[in-house]
Amino acid sequence: MFSTSHTERVGDYVVTPLAKSTEQGFFIASVSIRRGVYDRIFRFIPRFSCAAQAAQYALTEGRSLVLSNQLG
């Protein structure tokens, strides 16, 4: 199950970090980047020991994608 933390507006985009627990007890990070009615989901490779770390990583990476204009 994914858990979400806070949502942040970055320019015209809404960035929502997500964390999901694995069977091994770790957490994986994903981020939703939305503009209008469409959103893109990015999943990341690193594993984290807690959901808060995974969510913070996803938020940081999501911000970076928006600010560096890598959404094409």
PDB file of C-alpha atoms in Angstrom:
ATOM      1  CA  MET A   1       0.000   0.000   0.000  1.00  0.00           C
ATOM      2  CA  PHE A   2       1.236   3.471  -0.851  1.00  0.00           C
ATOM      3  CA  SER A   3       1.187   6.173   1.781  1.00  0.00           C
ATOM      4  CA  THR A   4       1.311   9.821   0.834  1.00  0.00           C
ATOM      5  CA  SER A   5       2.766  12.679   2.741  1.00  0.00           C
ATOM      6  CA  HIS A   6       2.225  16.334   1.975  1.00  0.00           C
ATOM      7  CA  THR A   7       1.695  17.718  -1.491  1.00  0.00           C
ATOM      8  CA  GLU A   8       3.750  20.659  -2.731  1.00  0.00           C
ATOM      9  CA  ARG A   9       3.140  23.076  -5.581  1.00  0.00           C
ATOM     10  CA  VAL A  10       6.214  23.753  -7.732  1.00  0.00           C
ATOM     11  CA  GLY A  11       5.415  26.293 -10.435  1.00  0.00           C
ATOM     12  CA  ASP A  12       2.495  24.945 -12.485  1.00  0.00           C
ATOM     13  CA  TYR A  13       2.959  21.410 -11.100  1.00  0.00           C
ATOM     14  CA  VAL A  14       1.712  19.585  -8.009  1.00  0.00           C
ATOM     15  CA  VAL A  15       4.312  17.194  -6.595  1.00  0.00           C
ATOM     16  CA  THR A  16       3.086  14.369  -4.332  1.00  0.00           C
ATOM     17  CA  PRO A  17       5.625  11.979  -2.794  1.00  0.00           C
ATOM     18  CA  LEU A  18       4.595   8.363  -2.178  1.00  0.00           C
ATOM     19  CA  ALA A  19       6.114   5.566  -0.077  1.00  0.00           C
ATOM     20  CA  LYS A  20       5.315   1.856  -0.314  1.00  0.00           C
ATOM     21  CA  SER A  21       6.405  -0.886   2.047  1.00  0.00           C
ATOM     22  CA  THR A  22       7.982  -4.048   0.657  1.00  0.00           C
ATOM     23  CA  GLU A  23       7.727  -7.618   1.935  1.00  0.00           C
ATOM     24  CA  GLN A  24      11.324  -7.316   3.161  1.00  0.00           C
ATOM     25  CA  GLY A  25      10.424  -4.415   5.475  1.00  0.00           C
ATOM     26  CA  PHE A  26      11.922  -1.634   3.401  1.00  0.00           C
ATOM     27  CA  PHE A  27      10.177   1.302   1.720  1.00  0.00           C
ATOM     28  CA  ILE A  28      10.333   2.343  -1.927  1.00  0.00           C
ATOM     29  CA  ALA A  29       9.830   5.901  -3.144  1.00  0.00           C
ATOM     30  CA  SER A  30       7.642   7.191  -5.963  1.00  0.00           C
ATOM     31  CA  VAL A  31       6.426  10.627  -6.910  1.00  0.00           C
ATOM     32  CA  SER A  32       3.370  11.900  -8.755  1.00  0.00           C
ATOM     33  CA  ILE A  33       3.887  15.088 -10.758  1.00  0.00           C
ATOM     34  CA  ARG A  34       0.589  16.566 -11.894  1.00  0.00           C
ATOM     35  CA  ARG A  35      -0.276  19.453 -14.162  1.00  0.00           C
ATOM     36  CA  GLY A  36      -3.955  19.945 -14.894  1.00  0.00           C
ATOM     37  CA  VAL A  37      -5.728  16.611 -15.117  1.00  0.00           C
ATOM     38  CA  TYR A  38      -2.696  14.542 -16.141  1.00  0.00           C
ATOM     39  CA  ASP A  39       0.019  13.211 -13.907  1.00  0.00           C
ATOM     40  CA  ARG A  40       3.212  11.239 -14.324  1.00  0.00           C
ATOM     41  CA  ILE A  41       4.472   8.714 -11.806  1.00  0.00           C
ATOM     42  CA  PHE A  42       8.188   8.146 -11.294  1.00  0.00           C
ATOM     43  CA  ARG A  43       9.526   5.212  -9.259  1.00  0.00           C
ATOM     44  CA  PHE A  44      12.995   5.230  -7.753  1.00  0.00           C
ATOM     45  CA  ILE A  45      15.485   2.410  -7.142  1.00  0.00           C
ATOM     46  CA  PRO A  46      16.850   3.175  -3.630  1.00  0.00           C
ATOM     47  CA  ARG A  47      15.280   1.357  -0.656  1.00  0.00           C
ATOM     48  CA  PHE A  48      14.726   3.126   2.666  1.00  0.00           C
ATOM     49  CA  SER A  49      14.334   1.986   6.252  1.00  0.00           C
ATOM     50  CA  CYS A  50      11.313   4.222   6.944  1.00  0.00           C
ATOM     51  CA  ALA A  51       8.446   5.776   4.997  1.00  0.00           C
ATOM     52  CA  ALA A  52       9.467   9.330   5.923  1.00  0.00           C
ATOM     53  CA  GLN A  53      12.894   8.911   4.297  1.00  0.00           C
ATOM     54  CA  ALA A  54      11.337   7.459   1.149  1.00  0.00           C
ATOM     55  CA  ALA A  55       8.798  10.303   0.931  1.00  0.00           C
ATOM     56  CA  GLN A  56      11.464  12.972   1.458  1.00  0.00           C
ATOM     57  CA  TYR A  57      13.624  11.441  -1.273  1.00  0.00           C
ATOM     58  CA  ALA A  58      10.643  11.336  -3.665  1.00  0.00           C
ATOM     59  CA  LEU A  59       9.738  14.969  -2.924  1.00  0.00           C
ATOM     60  CA  THR A  60      13.327  16.113  -3.494  1.00  0.00           C
ATOM     61  CA  GLU A  61      13.588  14.187  -6.769  1.00  0.00           C
ATOM     62  CA  GLY A  62      10.180  15.452  -7.933  1.00  0.00           C
ATOM     63  CA  ARG A  63      11.151  19.058  -7.256  1.00  0.00           C
ATOM     64  CA  SER A  64      14.396  18.514  -9.132  1.00  0.00           C
ATOM     65  CA  LEU A  65      12.584  17.082 -12.175  1.00  0.00           C
ATOM     66  CA  VAL A  66      10.233  20.077 -12.332  1.00  0.00           C
ATOM     67  CA  LEU A  67      12.866  22.754 -11.683  1.00  0.00           C
ATOM     68  CA  SER A  68      15.331  21.328 -14.218  1.00  0.00           C
ATOM     69  CA  ASN A  69      12.528  21.150 -16.819  1.00  0.00           C
ATOM     70  CA  GLN A  70      13.019  17.420 -17.434  1.00  0.00           C
ATOM     71  CA  LEU A  71       9.328  16.633 -17.935  1.00  0.00           C
ATOM     72  CA  GLY A  72       9.403  17.408 -21.634  1.00  0.00           C
TER      73      GLY A  72
END
